[in-house]
Amino acid sequence: MTEAQAESGKRKRGAKKAPPRFSREQADVRRAMLIEAAARCLSVGGIGAFTVDRICKEAGVSRGLINHHFDSLDSLLIEVYKSSLYASVNAHIVEARQRRVTNADWPPEEALVALVRSNFSPVYFSRANLLIWLSLWGEIAVNPRLQAAHSELYNAYRAELAEDIAAVARSRGREVDAPALARNFIALVDGLWLEWCLDATVVTPEGAEAAGFEMLEARVGPLRKG
């Protein structure tokens, strides 16, 4: 072997491997794109439009990409459910928990108000989300995997809401059944969502938010400033 050949071999052995064609970030973007496309199909055509072919057409991708990111349509349906109906609420839950840990002086009323208002933010309290919810309501009753995901998300949300309600009540010396009040609040929000979806003249998002606060304030006292 000549000296030049030996030097060339060293350079090749020392060369860095080429980066993978698709990075983890790109994979996450593609996965989110599929979830968004699936959500659009569900909001426009209901559960009957939630098919691989329809989603592929909406996303402009091949069937292989869906199979790569999701092991079944049920898995994709669960992700749509999480992103459309619980993303905003869960973000506020995480924020509230972090602030309780880092700021012992943070008023409990602020955590409760933020969580209540997250139900009525424009991103969350939207017609598209309402149509997705209507599509999924019947499916939850007959789909064990979706039912399990719903129970996990609902129970976590109700527990956080009850904790925030109880914290406000304690700080004010009030006796309340926080878990029951949390359940009733969630049921009220669901009913208001349904009313708004069926007839937008019956209730507005602002009116729905006010009704939610009124229910809680009747038991724990004023929450809204001004």
Coordinates of N, CA, C and O in Angstrom, one line a residue, residues 44-224:
V44 N -65.3 17.1 9.3 CA -66.1 17.3 8.1 C -67.1 16.1 7.8 O -68.3 16.4 7.5
G45 N -66.6 14.9 7.9 CA -67.4 13.8 7.5 C -67.8 12.8 8.6 O -68.4 11.8 8.4
G46 N -67.4 13.1 9.9 CA -67.8 12.2 11.0 C -66.9 11.0 11.0 O -66.0 10.8 10.2
I47 N -67.3 10.0 11.8 CA -66.6 8.8 12.0 C -66.5 8.0 10.7 O -65.6 7.2 10.4
G48 N -67.5 8.1 9.8 CA -67.5 7.4 8.6 C -66.5 7.9 7.6 O -66.1 7.1 6.7
A49 N -65.9 9.1 7.8 CA -64.9 9.6 6.9 C -63.5 9.3 7.5 O -62.5 9.7 6.9
F50 N -63.5 8.7 8.6 CA -62.2 8.4 9.3 C -61.6 7.0 8.7 O -61.7 6.0 9.4
T51 N -61.2 7.1 7.5 CA -60.6 5.9 6.8 C -59.2 6.2 6.4 O -58.8 7.4 6.2
V52 N -58.4 5.2 6.1 CA -57.0 5.4 5.7 C -57.0 6.1 4.4 O -56.2 7.1 4.2
D53 N -57.8 5.7 3.4 CA -57.8 6.3 2.1 C -58.2 7.8 2.2 O -57.5 8.7 1.5
R54 N -59.2 8.1 3.0 CA -59.6 9.5 3.1 C -58.5 10.4 3.8 O -58.3 11.5 3.4
I55 N -57.9 9.8 4.8 CA -56.9 10.6 5.5 C -55.7 10.8 4.6 O -55.1 11.9 4.6
C56 N -55.3 9.7 3.9 CA -54.1 9.8 3.0 C -54.4 10.9 1.9 O -53.5 11.7 1.6
K57 N -55.6 10.9 1.4 CA -55.9 12.0 0.4 C -55.9 13.4 1.0 O -55.4 14.3 0.4
E58 N -56.4 13.5 2.2 CA -56.4 14.8 2.9 C -55.0 15.3 3.2 O -54.7 16.5 3.0
A59 N -54.1 14.3 3.6 CA -52.7 14.7 3.9 C -51.8 14.7 2.7 O -50.7 15.3 2.8
G60 N -52.2 14.1 1.6 CA -51.4 14.0 0.4 C -50.2 13.1 0.6 O -49.1 13.4 0.2
V61 N -50.5 12.0 1.3 CA -49.4 11.0 1.5 C -49.8 9.6 1.1 O -51.0 9.4 0.8
S62 N -48.9 8.7 1.2 CA -49.2 7.3 0.9 C -49.7 6.6 2.2 O -49.5 7.0 3.3
R63 N -50.3 5.4 2.0 CA -50.8 4.6 3.1 C -49.6 4.2 4.0 O -49.7 4.0 5.2
G64 N -48.4 4.0 3.4 CA -47.3 3.5 4.1 C -46.9 4.5 5.2 O -46.4 4.1 6.3
L65 N -47.1 5.8 5.0 CA -46.7 6.8 6.0 C -47.6 6.6 7.3 O -47.1 6.7 8.4
I66 N -48.8 6.4 7.1 CA -49.7 6.2 8.2 C -49.3 4.9 9.0 O -49.3 4.9 10.2
N67 N -49.1 3.9 8.2 CA -48.7 2.6 8.9 C -47.4 2.7 9.6 O -47.1 2.0 10.6
H68 N -46.5 3.6 9.1 CA -45.2 3.8 9.8 C -45.4 4.5 11.1 O -44.6 4.2 12.1
H69 N -46.3 5.5 11.2 CA -46.4 6.3 12.4 C -47.4 5.7 13.4 O -47.4 6.1 14.6
F70 N -48.4 5.0 12.9 CA -49.5 4.5 13.8 C -49.7 3.0 13.6 O -49.8 2.6 12.4
D71 N -49.9 2.2 14.6 CA -50.0 0.8 14.4 C -51.4 0.4 14.0 O -51.7 -0.7 13.6
S72 N -52.4 1.4 14.1 CA -53.8 1.1 13.7 C -54.5 2.4 13.6 O -54.0 3.5 14.1
L73 N -55.7 2.3 13.0 CA -56.5 3.5 12.9 C -57.0 4.0 14.3 O -57.2 5.1 14.6
D74 N -57.2 3.0 15.2 CA -57.5 3.3 16.6 C -56.5 4.2 17.3 O -56.8 5.2 18.0
S75 N -55.2 3.9 17.0 CA -54.1 4.7 17.6 C -54.2 6.1 17.1 O -54.0 7.1 17.8
L76 N -54.4 6.3 15.8 CA -54.5 7.6 15.2 C -55.8 8.3 15.8 O -55.7 9.5 16.1
L77 N -56.9 7.6 15.9 CA -58.1 8.2 16.5 C -57.9 8.7 17.9 O -58.3 9.8 18.2
I78 N -57.2 8.0 18.7 CA -56.9 8.4 20.1 C -56.0 9.7 20.1 O -56.3 10.6 20.9
E79 N -55.1 9.8 19.1 CA -54.2 11.0 19.1 C -55.0 12.2 18.6 O -54.8 13.3 19.1
V80 N -56.0 12.0 17.7 CA -56.9 13.1 17.3 C -57.7 13.5 18.5 O -57.9 14.7 18.8
Y81 N -58.2 12.6 19.3 CA -59.0 12.9 20.5 C -58.2 13.7 21.5 O -58.6 14.7 22.0
K82 N -56.9 13.3 21.7 CA -56.1 14.0 22.7 C -55.8 15.4 22.2 O -55.9 16.4 22.9
S83 N -55.4 15.5 20.9 CA -54.9 16.8 20.4 C -56.1 17.8 20.3 O -55.9 19.0 20.5
S84 N -57.2 17.3 19.9 CA -58.3 18.2 19.6 C -59.1 18.6 20.8 O -59.5 19.8 20.9
L85 N -59.2 17.7 21.8 CA -60.1 18.0 22.9 C -59.4 18.1 24.3 O -60.1 18.6 25.2
Y86 N -58.2 17.8 24.4 CA -57.5 17.9 25.7 C -56.2 18.6 25.6 O -55.6 18.9 26.7
A87 N -55.7 19.0 24.5 CA -54.4 19.6 24.4 C -54.4 20.9 25.2 O -53.4 21.2 26.0
S88 N -55.3 21.8 25.0 CA -55.4 23.1 25.7 C -55.5 22.9 27.2 O -54.8 23.5 28.0
V89 N -56.4 22.0 27.6 CA -56.7 21.8 29.1 C -55.4 21.2 29.7 O -55.0 21.6 30.8
N90 N -54.8 20.2 29.0 CA -53.6 19.6 29.6 C -52.5 20.5 29.7 O -51.7 20.4 30.7
A91 N -52.3 21.4 28.8 CA -51.3 22.4 28.9 C -51.4 23.3 30.2 O -50.5 23.6 30.9
H92 N -52.7 23.7 30.5 CA -52.9 24.4 31.7 C -52.7 23.6 32.9 O -52.3 24.1 34.0
I93 N -53.0 22.3 32.9 CA -52.8 21.5 34.0 C -51.3 21.4 34.3 O -50.9 21.5 35.5
V94 N -50.5 21.2 33.3 CA -49.0 21.1 33.5 C -48.5 22.4 34.0 O -47.7 22.4 34.9
E95 N -49.0 23.5 33.5 CA -48.5 24.8 33.9 C -48.9 25.1 35.4 O -48.1 25.6 36.2
A96 N -50.1 24.7 35.8 CA -50.6 24.9 37.1 C -49.7 24.1 38.1 O -49.3 24.6 39.2
R97 N -49.4 22.8 37.7 CA -48.6 22.0 38.6 C -47.2 22.6 38.8 O -46.6 22.6 39.9
Q98 N -46.6 23.1 37.7 CA -45.3 23.6 37.8 C -45.3 24.9 38.6 O -44.3 25.1 39.4
R99 N -46.3 25.7 38.5 CA -46.3 27.0 39.2 C -46.5 26.7 40.7 O -46.0 27.4 41.6
R100 N -47.3 25.7 41.1 CA -47.5 25.3 42.5 C -46.2 24.9 43.1 O -45.9 25.1 44.3
V101 N -45.4 24.2 42.3 CA -44.1 23.7 42.8 C -43.1 24.9 43.0 O -42.3 24.9 44.0
T102 N -43.1 25.8 42.0 CA -42.0 26.8 42.0 C -42.5 28.1 42.7 O -41.6 29.0 43.0
N103 N -43.8 28.3 42.9 CA -44.3 29.5 43.5 C -45.3 29.2 44.6 O -46.5 29.1 44.3
A104 N -44.8 29.1 45.8 CA -45.7 28.7 46.9 C -46.8 29.8 47.2 O -47.8 29.5 47.8
D105 N -46.5 31.0 46.8 CA -47.4 32.1 47.0 C -48.4 32.4 45.9 O -49.2 33.3 46.0
W106 N -48.4 31.5 44.9 CA -49.4 31.7 43.8 C -50.8 31.4 44.3 O -51.1 30.3 44.8
P107 N -51.7 32.4 44.1 CA -53.1 32.2 44.7 C -53.8 31.0 44.0 O -53.7 30.9 42.8
P108 N -54.5 30.2 44.8 CA -55.2 29.1 44.2 C -56.3 29.5 43.2 O -56.6 28.8 42.3
E109 N -56.8 30.7 43.4 CA -57.8 31.2 42.5 C -57.3 31.3 41.0 O -58.0 31.1 40.1
E110 N -56.0 31.7 40.9 CA -55.5 31.9 39.5 C -55.4 30.5 38.8 O -55.7 30.5 37.6
A111 N -55.1 29.5 39.5 CA -55.0 28.2 38.9 C -56.4 27.7 38.4 O -56.5 27.2 37.3
L112 N -57.4 27.9 39.2 CA -58.7 27.5 38.9 C -59.3 28.4 37.7 O -59.9 27.8 36.8
V113 N -59.1 29.7 37.8 CA -59.6 30.5 36.7 C -58.9 30.2 35.4 O -59.6 30.1 34.3
A114 N -57.6 29.9 35.4 CA -56.9 29.5 34.1 C -57.5 28.2 33.6 O -57.6 28.1 32.4
L115 N -57.7 27.3 34.5 CA -58.2 26.0 34.0 C -59.6 26.1 33.5 O -60.0 25.5 32.4
V116 N -60.5 26.9 34.1 CA -61.8 27.1 33.6 C -61.8 27.8 32.2 O -62.5 27.4 31.3
R117 N -61.0 28.8 32.1 CA -61.0 29.6 30.9 C -60.4 28.8 29.7 O -60.7 29.0 28.6
S118 N -59.5 27.8 30.0 CA -59.0 26.9 29.0 C -60.1 26.2 28.2 O -59.9 25.8 27.1
N119 N -61.2 26.0 28.9 CA -62.3 25.3 28.2 C -63.0 26.1 27.1 O -63.6 25.6 26.3
F120 N -62.8 27.4 27.2 CA -63.5 28.3 26.3 C -62.6 29.2 25.5 O -63.1 30.1 24.8
S121 N -61.3 28.8 25.4 CA -60.4 29.5 24.5 C -60.8 29.2 23.0 O -61.4 28.2 22.7
P122 N -60.6 30.2 22.1 CA -61.0 30.0 20.7 C -60.4 28.8 20.1 O -61.1 28.2 19.2
V123 N -59.2 28.4 20.5 CA -58.6 27.2 19.9 C -59.4 26.0 20.3 O -59.5 25.0 19.5
Y124 N -59.8 25.9 21.5 CA -60.5 24.8 22.1 C -62.0 24.8 21.9 O -62.6 23.8 21.4
F125 N -62.6 25.9 22.2 CA -64.1 26.0 22.0 C -64.4 26.4 20.6 O -64.7 27.5 20.3
S126 N -64.2 25.5 19.7 CA -64.3 25.8 18.2 C -65.3 24.8 17.6 O -65.5 23.7 18.1
R127 N -65.9 25.2 16.5 CA -66.9 24.4 15.9 C -66.2 23.1 15.4 O -66.8 22.0 15.4
A128 N -65.0 23.2 14.9 CA -64.3 22.0 14.4 C -64.1 21.0 15.5 O -64.4 19.8 15.3
N129 N -63.7 21.5 16.7 CA -63.6 20.6 17.8 C -64.9 20.0 18.3 O -65.0 18.8 18.7
L130 N -65.9 20.8 18.2 CA -67.2 20.3 18.6 C -67.7 19.2 17.7 O -68.3 18.2 18.2
L131 N -67.5 19.3 16.4 CA -67.9 18.3 15.5 C -67.1 17.0 15.7 O -67.6 15.9 15.5
I132 N -65.8 17.2 16.0 CA -65.0 16.0 16.3 C -65.5 15.3 17.6 O -65.7 14.1 17.6
W133 N -65.9 16.1 18.6 CA -66.4 15.5 19.8 C -67.7 14.8 19.6 O -67.9 13.7 20.1
L134 N -68.6 15.3 18.8 CA -69.9 14.7 18.4 C -69.6 13.3 17.7 O -70.3 12.3 17.9
S135 N -68.6 13.4 16.8 CA -68.3 12.2 16.1 C -67.7 11.1 17.0 O -68.0 9.9 16.8
L136 N -66.9 11.5 18.0 CA -66.3 10.6 18.9 C -67.2 10.1 20.0 O -66.9 9.0 20.6
W137 N -68.2 10.8 20.4 CA -69.0 10.5 21.5 C -69.6 9.1 21.4 O -69.5 8.3 22.3
G138 N -70.2 8.8 20.2 CA -70.8 7.5 20.0 C -69.7 6.4 19.9 O -69.9 5.3 20.4
E139 N -68.5 6.7 19.4 CA -67.4 5.8 19.2 C -66.8 5.4 20.5 O -66.4 4.2 20.7
I140 N -66.8 6.3 21.5 CA -66.2 6.0 22.8 C -67.0 4.9 23.5 O -66.4 4.0 24.1
A141 N -68.3 4.8 23.2 CA -69.1 3.8 23.9 C -68.9 2.4 23.4 O -69.1 1.4 24.1
V142 N -68.3 2.3 22.2 CA -68.2 1.0 21.6 C -66.8 0.6 21.2 O -66.5 -0.5 20.8
N143 N -65.8 1.5 21.4 CA -64.4 1.3 21.1 C -63.6 1.2 22.4 O -63.4 2.2 23.1
P144 N -63.2 0.0 22.8 CA -62.5 -0.2 24.1 C -61.2 0.7 24.3 O -61.0 1.3 25.3
R145 N -60.4 0.8 23.2 CA -59.2 1.6 23.3 C -59.5 3.0 23.5 O -58.8 3.7 24.3
L146 N -60.5 3.5 22.7 CA -60.8 4.9 22.8 C -61.5 5.2 24.2 O -61.3 6.3 24.8
Q147 N -62.3 4.3 24.6 CA -62.9 4.4 25.9 C -61.9 4.5 27.0 O -62.0 5.3 28.0
A148 N -60.8 3.7 26.9 CA -59.7 3.7 27.9 C -59.0 5.1 27.9 O -58.7 5.6 29.0
A149 N -58.7 5.6 26.7 CA -58.1 6.9 26.6 C -58.9 8.0 27.2 O -58.4 8.9 27.8
H150 N -60.2 7.9 26.9 CA -61.2 8.9 27.4 C -61.2 8.9 28.9 O -61.1 9.9 29.6
S151 N -61.2 7.7 29.5 CA -61.3 7.6 31.0 C -60.0 8.1 31.6 O -60.1 8.9 32.6
E152 N -58.9 7.9 31.0 CA -57.6 8.4 31.5 C -57.6 9.9 31.5 O -57.2 10.6 32.5
L153 N -57.9 10.5 30.3 CA -57.9 11.9 30.2 C -58.9 12.6 31.1 O -58.7 13.6 31.7
Y154 N -60.1 12.1 31.0 CA -61.2 12.7 31.8 C -60.9 12.6 33.3 O -61.1 13.6 34.0
N155 N -60.4 11.5 33.8 CA -60.1 11.4 35.2 C -59.0 12.3 35.7 O -59.1 12.9 36.8
A156 N -58.0 12.4 34.8 CA -56.9 13.3 35.1 C -57.4 14.8 35.2 O -57.0 15.6 36.1
Y157 N -58.2 15.2 34.2 CA -58.8 16.5 34.2 C -59.7 16.8 35.4 O -59.6 17.8 36.1
R158 N -60.6 15.8 35.6 CA -61.5 16.0 36.8 C -60.7 16.1 38.1 O -61.1 16.9 39.0
A159 N -59.7 15.3 38.3 CA -58.9 15.3 39.5 C -58.2 16.7 39.7 O -58.2 17.2 40.8
E160 N -57.6 17.2 38.6 CA -56.9 18.5 38.7 C -57.9 19.6 39.0 O -57.7 20.5 39.8
L161 N -59.1 19.6 38.3 CA -60.1 20.6 38.6 C -60.6 20.5 40.0 O -60.8 21.5 40.7
A162 N -60.8 19.3 40.5 CA -61.3 19.1 41.9 C -60.2 19.6 42.9 O -60.6 20.2 43.9
E163 N -59.0 19.4 42.6 CA -57.9 19.9 43.4 C -57.9 21.4 43.5 O -57.7 22.0 44.6
D164 N -58.1 22.0 42.4 CA -58.1 23.5 42.3 C -59.3 24.0 43.0 O -59.2 25.1 43.7
I165 N -60.4 23.4 42.9 CA -61.6 23.8 43.5 C -61.5 23.7 45.1 O -61.8 24.6 45.8
A166 N -60.9 22.6 45.5 CA -60.7 22.3 46.9 C -59.8 23.3 47.5 O -59.9 23.8 48.6
A167 N -58.7 23.7 46.8 CA -57.7 24.6 47.3 C -58.4 26.0 47.5 O -58.1 26.7 48.5
V168 N -59.2 26.4 46.6 CA -59.9 27.7 46.7 C -60.8 27.7 47.9 O -60.9 28.6 48.7
A169 N -61.6 26.6 48.0 CA -62.5 26.5 49.1 C -61.8 26.5 50.5 O -62.3 27.2 51.4
R170 N -60.7 25.8 50.6 CA -60.0 25.8 51.8 C -59.5 27.2 52.2 O -59.6 27.6 53.4
S171 N -59.0 27.9 51.2 CA -58.4 29.2 51.5 C -59.5 30.2 52.0 O -59.2 31.2 52.6
R172 N -60.8 29.8 51.7 CA -61.9 30.7 52.0 C -62.7 30.2 53.2 O -63.8 30.7 53.5
G173 N -62.3 29.0 53.7 CA -63.1 28.4 54.8 C -64.4 27.9 54.4 O -65.4 27.9 55.2
R174 N -64.5 27.4 53.1 CA -65.8 26.9 52.6 C -65.8 25.4 52.5 O -64.7 24.8 52.2
E175 N -66.9 24.7 52.8 CA -67.0 23.3 52.6 C -67.7 23.0 51.3 O -68.8 23.4 51.1
V176 N -67.0 22.2 50.4 CA -67.6 21.8 49.2 C -67.2 20.4 48.9 O -66.2 19.9 49.4
D177 N -68.0 19.7 48.1 CA -67.7 18.4 47.6 C -67.0 18.6 46.2 O -67.6 18.7 45.2
A178 N -65.7 18.8 46.3 CA -64.9 19.2 45.1 C -65.0 18.2 43.9 O -65.2 18.7 42.8
P179 N -64.9 16.9 44.1 CA -65.0 16.0 43.0 C -66.4 16.1 42.3 O -66.5 16.0 41.1
A180 N -67.4 16.2 43.1 CA -68.8 16.3 42.5 C -69.0 17.6 41.8 O -69.5 17.6 40.7
L181 N -68.4 18.7 42.3 CA -68.5 20.0 41.7 C -67.7 20.0 40.4 O -68.2 20.6 39.4
A182 N -66.6 19.3 40.4 CA -65.8 19.2 39.2 C -66.5 18.4 38.1 O -66.6 18.8 36.9
R183 N -67.2 17.3 38.5 CA -67.9 16.5 37.6 C -69.1 17.3 37.0 O -69.3 17.3 35.8
N184 N -69.8 18.1 37.8 CA -70.9 18.9 37.4 C -70.5 20.0 36.4 O -71.2 20.3 35.4
F185 N -69.3 20.6 36.7 CA -68.8 21.6 35.8 C -68.5 21.1 34.4 O -68.8 21.7 33.4
I186 N -67.8 19.9 34.4 CA -67.5 19.3 33.1 C -68.8 19.0 32.3 O -68.9 19.2 31.1
A187 N -69.8 18.4 33.0 CA -71.1 18.1 32.4 C -71.7 19.4 31.8 O -72.3 19.4 30.7
L188 N -71.6 20.5 32.6 CA -72.2 21.7 32.1 C -71.5 22.2 30.8 O -72.1 22.6 29.8
V189 N -70.1 22.1 30.8 CA -69.4 22.5 29.6 C -69.7 21.7 28.4 O -70.0 22.2 27.3
D190 N -69.9 20.3 28.6 CA -70.2 19.4 27.5 C -71.6 19.8 27.0 O -71.8 19.8 25.8
G191 N -72.5 20.1 27.9 CA -73.9 20.5 27.4 C -73.9 21.8 26.7 O -74.6 21.9 25.6
L192 N -73.1 22.8 27.1 CA -73.0 24.1 26.4 C -72.4 23.9 25.1 O -72.8 24.6 24.1
W193 N -71.3 23.0 25.0 CA -70.7 22.8 23.7 C -71.8 22.2 22.7 O -71.8 22.7 21.6
L194 N -72.5 21.3 23.2 CA -73.5 20.6 22.4 C -74.6 21.7 21.9 O -75.0 21.7 20.7
E195 N -75.0 22.5 22.8 CA -76.0 23.5 22.4 C -75.5 24.5 21.4 O -76.2 24.8 20.4
W196 N -74.2 24.9 21.6 CA -73.6 25.8 20.6 C -73.4 25.2 19.2 O -73.6 25.8 18.2
C197 N -73.1 23.9 19.3 CA -72.9 23.2 18.0 C -74.2 23.0 17.2 O -74.2 23.2 16.0
L198 N -75.3 22.7 17.9 CA -76.5 22.5 17.3 C -77.2 23.8 16.8 O -77.8 23.9 15.8
D199 N -77.0 24.9 17.6 CA -77.6 26.2 17.3 C -76.8 27.3 18.0 O -76.9 27.5 19.2
A200 N -76.0 28.0 17.2 CA -75.1 29.0 17.7 C -75.8 30.2 18.3 O -75.2 31.0 18.9
T201 N -77.1 30.3 18.0 CA -77.9 31.5 18.5 C -78.3 31.2 20.0 O -78.7 32.1 20.6
V202 N -78.2 30.0 20.4 CA -78.7 29.6 21.8 C -77.7 30.1 22.8 O -78.0 30.6 23.9
V203 N -76.4 30.0 22.5 CA -75.3 30.4 23.5 C -74.1 30.8 22.7 O -73.8 30.3 21.6
T204 N -73.4 31.7 23.3 CA -72.1 32.2 22.8 C -71.0 31.6 23.6 O -71.2 31.2 24.8
P205 N -69.7 31.6 23.1 CA -68.6 31.2 23.9 C -68.5 32.0 25.2 O -68.2 31.4 26.2
E206 N -68.7 33.3 25.1 CA -68.6 34.2 26.2 C -69.7 33.8 27.3 O -69.5 33.8 28.5
G207 N -70.9 33.5 26.7 CA -72.0 33.1 27.6 C -71.8 31.8 28.3 O -72.1 31.6 29.5
A208 N -71.1 30.9 27.6 CA -70.8 29.6 28.1 C -69.8 29.7 29.2 O -69.9 29.1 30.3
E209 N -68.8 30.5 29.0 CA -67.7 30.7 30.0 C -68.4 31.4 31.3 O -68.1 30.9 32.4
A210 N -69.2 32.3 31.1 CA -69.9 33.0 32.2 C -70.7 32.0 33.0 O -70.7 32.0 34.3
A211 N -71.4 31.1 32.3 CA -72.2 30.1 33.0 C -71.3 29.1 33.8 O -71.7 28.7 34.9
G212 N -70.2 28.8 33.3 CA -69.2 27.9 34.0 C -68.8 28.6 35.3 O -68.7 27.9 36.4
F213 N -68.4 29.8 35.2 CA -67.9 30.6 36.4 C -69.1 30.7 37.4 O -68.9 30.6 38.6
E214 N -70.3 31.0 36.9 CA -71.4 31.2 37.8 C -71.7 29.9 38.7 O -72.0 30.0 39.9
M215 N -71.5 28.7 38.0 CA -71.7 27.5 38.8 C -70.7 27.3 39.9 O -71.1 27.0 41.0
L216 N -69.4 27.6 39.6 CA -68.4 27.5 40.6 C -68.5 28.6 41.7 O -68.3 28.3 42.9
E217 N -68.7 29.8 41.2 CA -68.8 30.9 42.2 C -69.9 30.8 43.2 O -69.8 31.3 44.3
A218 N -71.0 30.1 42.8 CA -72.1 29.9 43.7 C -71.7 29.0 44.9 O -72.3 29.1 46.0
R219 N -70.6 28.2 44.7 CA -70.1 27.4 45.8 C -68.8 27.8 46.5 O -68.7 27.6 47.7
V220 N -67.9 28.5 45.7 CA -66.7 28.8 46.3 C -66.5 30.3 46.5 O -65.5 30.8 47.0
G221 N -67.4 31.1 45.9 CA -67.3 32.6 46.0 C -66.7 33.2 44.7 O -66.3 32.4 43.8
P222 N -66.6 34.5 44.6 CA -66.1 35.1 43.4 C -64.7 34.6 42.9 O -63.8 34.4 43.8
L223 N -64.6 34.5 41.6 CA -63.3 34.1 41.0 C -62.9 35.1 40.0 O -61.7 35.3 39.9
R224 N -63.8 35.7 39.3 CA -63.5 36.7 38.3 C -63.2 38.1 38.9 O -63.9 38.5 39.8

